[in-house]
């Protein structure tokens, strides 16, 4: 019954989700410390979660707090040095995606991680832990579709949130749709195909909200990857799903296909009314992936307890980032673009 | 390439559907004569279908016209004597359901039909010919669900047509929902279970249009049949489907179930919009069963050509009518009611 | 952050589910005591859950343990006296369904509960807390289907578990399918229709496993209820679903219908293979309703904290039991049977 | 009631489908002549269809037969000169796709057609006439999804037919998957987007049947088009669908999406068995598009009768062919390839 003591860094929206999961939904975890440069976030940790070890400085937390591990949910630019500091302090590390914001930093972080071979660094690609995705992976491993050779991935954020995203000034800071959104679909592709990408071509357009184009991004992006083993990947990412939050993935193999979530139904209820037969859909990623956020941390905690390696590594973070940057370059330059390794 | 020459009796809405199918969609049939007491219907036959042998009198048509067979689509009260007259004149007979409007007349018509054992009398239970229902029957025959022991049948007319039905004064003349509507579901039950009913209990209510209750009928009816072999049947019939025309049937067996049309989709297109994920539905029975009307007449024509017996007989008509009348009595008397044989 | 201290009674299969939920998934609850007459169950509480206050005697627990509330998951026959003892000791009570095994005991328990008007007694009809069912209720309250007037409920246990159920000698002790299984569907009917039942008729058969019939029960049961306001209810319960655990409910109203779980899909993945397009289904009730078990206890804890009344009361338990017994009598006597109140 | 007299050229598999539709399913058409260089095909016309005007020579038929129009279902290489001969003889022309086998011939045929501005030349892109596709087009015209900007098209032939296709020596003669199969998806893209393509990139692989790669083709092809108005198109074509014949299209617009046939269900029946919940699928294109073949000829006949222009023109044939050739070149050269106009 020994529980893993955790310090969390960052208590914004996603940070709070992780913090609540650690505090209340994962029996073997104990959330004992929190770190944030924002006072309100520390107040939240104290008042809502009852945490008493509070820090403004990440390095101080990892060095002083009575913790076994850290969960990093800070801005992406902070990830590399915080990973390093935590490893140096002997802590196990769970870090939200992305690993870093440039490929150089990803590579540098890989090197650092390699210096601590006995410590865990797990990256938060939560979709892999969604029960439907995990089930698909199991079925594929069991041979249900033969050899997978094509992944078709769709990821569309809800139109309901789009205008406020634009108004918040998010677009120019986002890195663009291929970095910000497609990276999840890209990770799934690599995971299902068990192969790395060779080249990519990409397109984009902005028919509903011209602000995306104005800011050098696109509202909807399409990309097509060729993998080193000859497999292929098609991506469609967007910002304007009218029906909710639409994440759909199909893995095509020599003996069959598995398609995940063509109808992103809110639940099992179906309405028959004057519109016809209607399924209401999930609104956003917290609704769609709430369970995944718990399950990925369960894996992390299990790895810590049983001293095993997590299924998502820093290399996955680097590879997905490389593919996303290549897609972005392909979109910007209108040319088939090699994926760096 | 010899074609079966047909005379049609009755050219109302359904009569015209049959006439057009005979004229244009069934290669081995030739529609050469038509009979109606309504001038406009004969004009239709002449002008739209190019039929030159036109009759006001049914007996005259069956005795004088150059025809091999008749298709009877007249008011239900006329069916028995017209079947008799056609048989007497040596013609093959296809008659729309119901066989007759009372059980006594059904029984009497059976007796008449038995006097002409070499002639065909086929009854128009078109649902059996719908490709989905025919497929279900084939799968069941092939053992896909083991021994069928429960049929759950739903039949709901569209709300869109309900007010005009009420306004037309149809309800008091309809015979009630169990006679008018449930008879189709009842026929399917017998067909799938290959058994006859023993007893029935029924209920009804009228929450949306009180006119049904006022006229001694019900807007929605539920019935539960016990069959002689111990199998069971549940029926739900109604008049107020907001989404369109809803016919759904499930056959439950010892090894599996087959469910037909839980979503009565208009076609294969699905709309993703602010309502969610939406399937538009079929509007009415001509849309839902258009193909069945062709296929049942194809079977009839094939029976005539190959001198085989049709799969739907007058006995099916009598049995379904007996069950419908028993359901009606159960509803009216609030008591479990035996089905006469 | 004050947490409600709980003592649990009974740590069989479902008891352990409740215990784990209380221990690990409900932040405001603290599982501090456990009671069982089975040593292995107390060992479980001690070793797996770290509970130190362990009791063999229920009365002792409610009187001595440092607890605010009890969760009763003992055999049904014990429920009435344990509810009374807990109330007497000033504790809040959550009790698994059924309230009692006879209507007389249900009524007697109601009287006892009425003597403690300031204490909470909540009954575990967990389906009401399933997100899809709760969503349906909300939509109906918001007018999405107008006035509900018909509930069609299906509940079929998996064939995969049926033989071991038979072999375990469960059937003769179960009370029969209408008491053991239909009571959940009956509760949903009352909840959705907001009405009480007047009469019921029921049928049953046993085509796959004759042992059910041999033991005076049936493998598959059908019932049809008439409610006091004129609404209707159709039930189909069974033991032999080949595809998994099938719970499906449709609520039909004057303006539309809501259907819950016509395809009891395991998750959002769909397989395209030589069988066609396939959705794997949930295996059993713990898989289907795992979330409901958490959510119902969350409501209970919230009621305790905020001193509000739970949405499921002892009266719901009595009413559902009365309807189930009437259905059983209707099945056994082959007659429309009034529901006692 | 005047009927359009038709001569058919070519009575292979698809030719016979057209011939039977003309003979038996289209009231305003009269199939009076047939032409083939294959004796068995002329025998078929004579014996099965009762046609008496039989020709071995196409030119002779168009010049001598008592016909208003020709339906050309001959090998693709013959299309251009037969269209010209028919126009010269004053006949209306329906020609199966493709218009021609090279872009030069397409262009040349356009020029010829332009010399006969009062005559009809309609091309057989039958998918546009499928009720689900036609419905989607109507909904889009009515504004249901706003401005369409992305079409995702999938077309996969059944694995069940693949080995015999390979064994027949078809691959090297087929023109490759982008010419042979994708041309239908390409036509749909242009139709839904109402725009022409600018550039294309394409990939292909052959994981199951290496014969495709060996012959310079691919078993599965992916292409991504950029359109002149900025819209995009994704294509996935293949030869190895295990579940049947899979044609799926999604049109994404600024206000919604329409998806056609994600489950290519054989009919409305659903099987619940030990596999889960299963929908059997259509086997091949004749099953999937049987109705479309009737409906496209109905449009042609209507155009002839009412002297209107068909919705599918030779220009559609040329444009789709240009896009298919560009995709093929992109696949072969691994480079983003402009679409010629």
Coordinates of C-alpha atoms in Angstrom, one line a residue, chain B residues 1 3 23-28 47-50 130-132 135-136 139 144-145 250 255-274 280 288 298, chain D residues 1 24-28 46-50 130-132 135-136 139 144-145 250 255-274 279-280 288 298:
Chain B
X1 CA -40.3 -14.2 -73.8
X3 CA -45.4 -12.2 -70.9
X23 CA -46.3 -1.6 -66.8
X24 CA -42.7 -0.6 -66.5
X25 CA -40.7 -2.5 -64.0
X26 CA -41.6 -6.2 -64.4
X27 CA -40.3 -7.5 -67.8
X28 CA -42.4 -10.6 -67.8
X47 CA -53.5 8.3 -70.8
X48 CA -50.6 7.5 -68.6
X49 CA -50.3 3.8 -69.1
X50 CA -51.7 3.4 -72.6
X130 CA -38.4 -6.1 -48.7
X131 CA -34.7 -7.0 -49.2
X132 CA -33.9 -6.5 -45.6
X135 CA -32.5 -11.4 -46.0
X136 CA -33.4 -11.8 -42.3
X139 CA -30.3 -15.9 -42.4
X144 CA -27.9 -17.6 -38.0
X145 CA -29.9 -17.1 -34.8
X250 CA -36.3 -7.8 -34.1
X255 CA -28.2 -18.2 -30.8
X256 CA -28.6 -14.5 -31.8
X257 CA -30.9 -11.8 -32.9
X258 CA -31.6 -10.0 -36.2
X259 CA -32.9 -6.4 -36.0
X260 CA -34.2 -4.7 -39.1
X261 CA -34.2 -1.0 -39.5
X262 CA -33.7 0.5 -36.0
X263 CA -32.8 3.6 -37.9
X264 CA -35.2 4.0 -40.9
X265 CA -32.6 6.0 -42.8
X266 CA -33.6 7.7 -46.0
X267 CA -30.3 6.7 -47.6
X268 CA -26.6 6.3 -46.8
X269 CA -25.9 10.0 -46.2
X270 CA -25.2 11.3 -42.7
X271 CA -25.1 14.9 -41.7
X272 CA -22.7 16.3 -39.2
X273 CA -24.0 19.7 -38.1
X274 CA -24.9 21.7 -35.0
X280 CA -32.7 11.8 -42.2
X288 CA -39.8 2.6 -47.5
X298 CA -42.3 -10.4 -59.5
Chain D
X1 CA -46.1 8.3 -74.8
X24 CA -37.3 -3.3 -68.9
X25 CA -36.9 -0.5 -66.3
X26 CA -37.1 2.8 -68.2
X27 CA -40.6 3.3 -69.5
X28 CA -39.7 6.0 -72.0
X46 CA -31.7 -11.5 -79.8
X47 CA -32.7 -14.3 -77.4
X48 CA -32.9 -12.6 -74.0
X49 CA -34.0 -9.1 -75.1
X50 CA -35.9 -9.9 -78.2
X130 CA -26.9 7.2 -56.6
X131 CA -29.8 8.4 -54.3
X132 CA -27.4 9.0 -51.4
X135 CA -29.3 13.7 -51.9
X136 CA -25.9 15.0 -50.6
X139 CA -28.5 19.2 -49.3
X144 CA -26.7 22.4 -45.4
X145 CA -23.0 22.5 -44.9
X250 CA -17.2 13.0 -47.1
X255 CA -21.1 24.8 -41.6
X256 CA -21.1 21.0 -41.5
X257 CA -20.2 17.8 -43.3
X258 CA -22.0 15.1 -45.1
X259 CA -20.6 11.6 -45.1
X260 CA -22.0 9.0 -47.5
X261 CA -21.8 5.3 -46.7
X262 CA -19.2 4.9 -43.9
X263 CA -20.8 1.5 -43.4
X264 CA -21.6 0.1 -46.8
X265 CA -24.4 -2.0 -45.4
X266 CA -26.0 -4.6 -47.6
X267 CA -29.4 -3.7 -46.2
X268 CA -31.2 -2.6 -43.0
X269 CA -30.7 -5.8 -41.1
X270 CA -28.3 -6.0 -38.2
X271 CA -27.1 -9.3 -36.6
X272 CA -26.4 -9.6 -32.9
X273 CA -24.3 -12.7 -32.4
X274 CA -21.1 -13.9 -30.7
X279 CA -23.7 -5.4 -40.5
X280 CA -23.1 -7.4 -43.6
X288 CA -24.0 -1.0 -54.7
X298 CA -33.4 8.0 -67.1

